[in-house]
mmCIF file of C-alpha atoms in Angstrom:
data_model
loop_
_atom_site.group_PDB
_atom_site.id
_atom_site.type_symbol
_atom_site.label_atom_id
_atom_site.label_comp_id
_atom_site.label_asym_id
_atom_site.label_seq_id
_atom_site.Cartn_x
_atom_site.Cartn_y
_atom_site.Cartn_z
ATOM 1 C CA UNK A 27 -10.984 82.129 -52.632
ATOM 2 C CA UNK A 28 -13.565 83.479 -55.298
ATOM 3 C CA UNK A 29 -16.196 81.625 -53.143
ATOM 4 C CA UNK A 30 -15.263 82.936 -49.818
ATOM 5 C CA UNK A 31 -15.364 86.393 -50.713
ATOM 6 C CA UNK A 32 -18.826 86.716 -52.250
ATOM 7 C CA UNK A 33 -20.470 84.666 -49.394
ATOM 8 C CA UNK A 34 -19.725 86.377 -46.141
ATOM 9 C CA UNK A 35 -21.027 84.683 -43.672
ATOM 10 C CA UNK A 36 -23.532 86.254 -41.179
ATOM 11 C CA UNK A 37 -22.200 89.143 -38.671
ATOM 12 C CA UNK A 38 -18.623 89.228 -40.380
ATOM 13 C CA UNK A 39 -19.284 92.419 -41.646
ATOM 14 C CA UNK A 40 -20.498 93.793 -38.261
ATOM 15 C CA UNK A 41 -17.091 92.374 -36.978
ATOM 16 C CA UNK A 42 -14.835 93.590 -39.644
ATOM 17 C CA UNK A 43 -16.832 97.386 -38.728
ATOM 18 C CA UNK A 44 -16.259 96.938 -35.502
ATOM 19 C CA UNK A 45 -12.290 96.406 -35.830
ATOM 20 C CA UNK A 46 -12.625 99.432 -38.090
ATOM 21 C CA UNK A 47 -13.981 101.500 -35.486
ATOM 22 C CA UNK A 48 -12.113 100.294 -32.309
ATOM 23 C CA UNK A 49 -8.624 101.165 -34.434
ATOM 24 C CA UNK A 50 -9.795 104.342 -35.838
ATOM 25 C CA UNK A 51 -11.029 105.461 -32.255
ATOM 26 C CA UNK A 52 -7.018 104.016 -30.858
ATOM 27 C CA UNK A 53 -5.829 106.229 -33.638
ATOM 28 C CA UNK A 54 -7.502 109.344 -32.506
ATOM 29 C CA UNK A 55 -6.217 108.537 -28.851
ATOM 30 C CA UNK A 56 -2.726 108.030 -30.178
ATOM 31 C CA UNK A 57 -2.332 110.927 -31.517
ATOM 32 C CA UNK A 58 -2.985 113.004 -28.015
ATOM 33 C CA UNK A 59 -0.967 114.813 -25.665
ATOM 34 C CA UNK A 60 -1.954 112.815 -22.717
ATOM 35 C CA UNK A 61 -1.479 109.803 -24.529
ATOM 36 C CA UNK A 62 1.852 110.677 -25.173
ATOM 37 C CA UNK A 63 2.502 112.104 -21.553
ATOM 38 C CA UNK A 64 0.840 108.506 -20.034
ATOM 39 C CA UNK A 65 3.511 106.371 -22.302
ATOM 40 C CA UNK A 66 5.882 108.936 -20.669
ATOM 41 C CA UNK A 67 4.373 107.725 -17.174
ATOM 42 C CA UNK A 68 4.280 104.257 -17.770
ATOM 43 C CA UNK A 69 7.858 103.940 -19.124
ATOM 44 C CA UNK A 70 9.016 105.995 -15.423
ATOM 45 C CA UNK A 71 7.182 103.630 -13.413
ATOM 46 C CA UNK A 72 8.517 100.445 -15.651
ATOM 47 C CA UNK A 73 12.144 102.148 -14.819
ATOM 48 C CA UNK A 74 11.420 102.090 -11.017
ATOM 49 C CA UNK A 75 9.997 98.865 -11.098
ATOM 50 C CA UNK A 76 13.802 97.659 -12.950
ATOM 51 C CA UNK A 77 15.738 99.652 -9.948
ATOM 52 C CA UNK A 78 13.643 98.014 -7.081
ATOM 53 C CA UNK A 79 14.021 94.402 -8.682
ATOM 54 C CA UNK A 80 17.465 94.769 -9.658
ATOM 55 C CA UNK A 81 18.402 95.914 -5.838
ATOM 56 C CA UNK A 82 16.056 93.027 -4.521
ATOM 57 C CA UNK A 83 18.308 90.491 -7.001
ATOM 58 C CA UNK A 84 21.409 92.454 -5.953
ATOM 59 C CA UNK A 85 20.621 91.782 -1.760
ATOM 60 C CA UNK A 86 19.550 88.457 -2.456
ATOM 61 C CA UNK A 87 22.342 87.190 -4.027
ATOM 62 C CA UNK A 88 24.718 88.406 -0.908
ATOM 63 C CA UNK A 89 22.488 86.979 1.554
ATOM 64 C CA UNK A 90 22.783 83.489 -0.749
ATOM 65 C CA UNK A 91 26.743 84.030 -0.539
ATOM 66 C CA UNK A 92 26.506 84.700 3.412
ATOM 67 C CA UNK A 93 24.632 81.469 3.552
ATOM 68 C CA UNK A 94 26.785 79.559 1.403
ATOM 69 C CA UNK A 95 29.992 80.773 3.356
ATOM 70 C CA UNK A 96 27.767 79.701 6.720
ATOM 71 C CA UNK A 97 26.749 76.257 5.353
ATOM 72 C CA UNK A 98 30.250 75.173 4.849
ATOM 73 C CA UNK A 99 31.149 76.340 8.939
ATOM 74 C CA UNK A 100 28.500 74.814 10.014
ATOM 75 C CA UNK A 101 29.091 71.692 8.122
ATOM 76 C CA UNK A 102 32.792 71.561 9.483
ATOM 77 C CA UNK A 103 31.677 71.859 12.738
ATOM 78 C CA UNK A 104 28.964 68.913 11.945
ATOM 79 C CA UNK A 105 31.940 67.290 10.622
ATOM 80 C CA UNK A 106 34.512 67.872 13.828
ATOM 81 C CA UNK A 107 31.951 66.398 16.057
ATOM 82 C CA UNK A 108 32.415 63.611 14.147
ATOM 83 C CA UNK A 109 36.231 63.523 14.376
ATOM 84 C CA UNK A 110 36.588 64.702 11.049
ATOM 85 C CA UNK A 111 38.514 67.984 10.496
ATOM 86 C CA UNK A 112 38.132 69.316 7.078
ATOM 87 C CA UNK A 113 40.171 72.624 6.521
ATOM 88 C CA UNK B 1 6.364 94.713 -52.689
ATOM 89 C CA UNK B 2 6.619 91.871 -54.380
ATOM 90 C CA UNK B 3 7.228 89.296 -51.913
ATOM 91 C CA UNK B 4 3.868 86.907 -51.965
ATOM 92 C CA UNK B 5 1.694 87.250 -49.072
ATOM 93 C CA UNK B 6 2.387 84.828 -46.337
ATOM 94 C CA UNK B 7 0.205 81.389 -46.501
ATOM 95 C CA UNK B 8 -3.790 81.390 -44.421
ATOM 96 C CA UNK B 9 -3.073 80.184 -41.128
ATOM 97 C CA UNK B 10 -4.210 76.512 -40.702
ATOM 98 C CA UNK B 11 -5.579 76.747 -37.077
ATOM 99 C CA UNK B 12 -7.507 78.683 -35.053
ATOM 100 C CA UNK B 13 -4.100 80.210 -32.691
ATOM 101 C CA UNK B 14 -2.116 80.888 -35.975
ATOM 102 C CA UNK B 15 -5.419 83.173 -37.248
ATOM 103 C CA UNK B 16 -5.782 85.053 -34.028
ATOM 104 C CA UNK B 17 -2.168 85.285 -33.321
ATOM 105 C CA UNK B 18 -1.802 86.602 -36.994
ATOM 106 C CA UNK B 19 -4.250 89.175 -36.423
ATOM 107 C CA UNK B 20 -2.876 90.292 -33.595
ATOM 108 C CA UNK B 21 0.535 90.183 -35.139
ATOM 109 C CA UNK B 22 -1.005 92.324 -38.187
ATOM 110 C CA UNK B 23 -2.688 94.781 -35.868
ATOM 111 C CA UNK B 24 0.003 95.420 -33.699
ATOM 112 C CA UNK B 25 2.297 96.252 -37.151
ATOM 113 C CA UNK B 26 -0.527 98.153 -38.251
ATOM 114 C CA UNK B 27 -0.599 100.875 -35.113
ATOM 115 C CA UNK B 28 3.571 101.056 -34.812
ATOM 116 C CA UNK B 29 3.175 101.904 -38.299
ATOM 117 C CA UNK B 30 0.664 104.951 -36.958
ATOM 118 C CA UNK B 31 2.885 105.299 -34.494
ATOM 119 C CA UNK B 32 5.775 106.858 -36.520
ATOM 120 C CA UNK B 33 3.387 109.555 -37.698
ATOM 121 C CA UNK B 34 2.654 110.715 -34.132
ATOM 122 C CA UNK B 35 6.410 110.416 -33.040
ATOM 123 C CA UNK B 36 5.532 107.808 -30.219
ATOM 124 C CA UNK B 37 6.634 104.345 -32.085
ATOM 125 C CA UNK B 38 10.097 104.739 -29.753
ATOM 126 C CA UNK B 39 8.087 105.139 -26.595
ATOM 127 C CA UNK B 40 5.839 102.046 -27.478
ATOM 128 C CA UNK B 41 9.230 100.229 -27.827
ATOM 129 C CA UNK B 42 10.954 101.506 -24.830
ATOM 130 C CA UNK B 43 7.524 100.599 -22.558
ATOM 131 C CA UNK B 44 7.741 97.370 -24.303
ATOM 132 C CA UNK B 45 11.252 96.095 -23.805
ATOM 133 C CA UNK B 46 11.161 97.399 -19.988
ATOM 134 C CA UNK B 47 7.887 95.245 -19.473
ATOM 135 C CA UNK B 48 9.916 92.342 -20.837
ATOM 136 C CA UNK B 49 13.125 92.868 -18.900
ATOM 137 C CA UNK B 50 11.146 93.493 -15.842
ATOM 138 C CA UNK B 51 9.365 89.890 -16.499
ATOM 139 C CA UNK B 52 12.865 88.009 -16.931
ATOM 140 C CA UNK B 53 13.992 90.288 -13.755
ATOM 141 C CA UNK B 54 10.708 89.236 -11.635
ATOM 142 C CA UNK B 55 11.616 85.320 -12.165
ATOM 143 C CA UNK B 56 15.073 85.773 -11.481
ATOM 144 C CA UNK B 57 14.243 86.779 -8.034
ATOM 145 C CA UNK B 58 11.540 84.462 -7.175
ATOM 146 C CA UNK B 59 14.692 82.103 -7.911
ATOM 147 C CA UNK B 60 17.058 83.343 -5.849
ATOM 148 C CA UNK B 61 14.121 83.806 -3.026
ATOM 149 C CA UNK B 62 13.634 80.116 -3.558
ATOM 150 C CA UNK B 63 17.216 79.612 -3.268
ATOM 151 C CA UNK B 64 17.583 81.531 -0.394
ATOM 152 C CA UNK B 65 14.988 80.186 1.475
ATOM 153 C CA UNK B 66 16.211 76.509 0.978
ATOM 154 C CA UNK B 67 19.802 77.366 2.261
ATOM 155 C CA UNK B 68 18.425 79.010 5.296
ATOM 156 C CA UNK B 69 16.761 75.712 6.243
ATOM 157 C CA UNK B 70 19.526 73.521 5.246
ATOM 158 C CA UNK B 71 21.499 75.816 7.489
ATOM 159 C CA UNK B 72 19.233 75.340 10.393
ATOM 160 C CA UNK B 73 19.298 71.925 10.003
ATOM 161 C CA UNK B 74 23.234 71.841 10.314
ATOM 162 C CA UNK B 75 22.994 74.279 13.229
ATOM 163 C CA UNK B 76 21.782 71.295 15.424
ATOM 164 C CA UNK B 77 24.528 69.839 16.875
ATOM 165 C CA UNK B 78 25.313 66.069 15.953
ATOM 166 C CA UNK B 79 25.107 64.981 19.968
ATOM 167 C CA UNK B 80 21.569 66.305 20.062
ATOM 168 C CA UNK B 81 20.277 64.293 16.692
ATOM 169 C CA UNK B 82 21.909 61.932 18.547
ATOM 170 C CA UNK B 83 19.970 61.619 21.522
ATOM 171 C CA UNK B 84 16.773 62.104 19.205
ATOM 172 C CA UNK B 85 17.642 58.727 17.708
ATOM 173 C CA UNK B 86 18.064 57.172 21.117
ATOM 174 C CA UNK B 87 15.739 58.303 23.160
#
């Protein structure tokens, strides 16, 4: 441990500044209005996004039942060609 | 606290998904100074519901989709299939 410390290796430090300086400059931005008012915004379009999906799951799943309900007539009718009457 | 600090990851995907673990901790902490922590949560869990939403369509699409063409297929009447085989 002792031995990692006191030899950093070459263009750590330069990192290490660098993640110093990107989160102090994502601090500054966090703490702004419009930052605020865009989490606002993206959270409202996130919400929209939930409605339109949840209405696209919502149709699909009654065109799956209409197509399960016309599967089995059709398959009856496959069937009673076949002199088989399943009711 | 007291708690000892958790072990050095072991491979390269533990140390990068540690930092970004650590980071991410770090600016919710900021967060709760600047009263957006709850917004950052709320954009969050709506991005992941919306995910788990988006693949439960393209299921139901796919699901859809195959029931329409086994319905086609059973739309052709048996006599017809028939004469395919024959002629």
């Amino acid at each position: 441990n002792t031995a990692i410390t006191s030899e950093m290796p070459s263009g750590l430090q330069e990192l290490l500044d660098l993640y110093k300086t990107q989160f102090l400059h994502f601090i500054q931005k966090m703490k702004t209005s419009q930052y605020k008012e865009n989490l606002k915004n993206l959270i409202e379009k996130e919400k929209l996004r939930k409605a339109k999906l949840s209405s696209s799951a919502s149709q699909l799943e009654k065109q799956i039942q209409a197509l399960s309900q016309d599967g089995v007539s059709l398959l009856k009718a496959r069937m009673a060609e076949m002199g088989i009457h399943a009711n | 606290d007291n708690s000892a600090p958790p072990p050095f990851p072991q491979t390269l995907e533990q140390l990068l998904e540690r930092q970004w673990d650590q980071g991410s901790q770090f600016l919710m902490e900021q967060a709760q100074h600047f009263d957006i922590a709850s917004l950052l949560s709320c954009l969050s869990q709506l991005q992941a519901e919306n995910r788990q939403l988006e693949e439960h369509v393209s299921n139901l699409i796919a699901r859809r989709d195959h029931l329409l063409a086994v319905n086609a297929r059973l739309a052709l009447p048996l006599n017809s299939s028939a004469s395919y085989l024959n002629g």
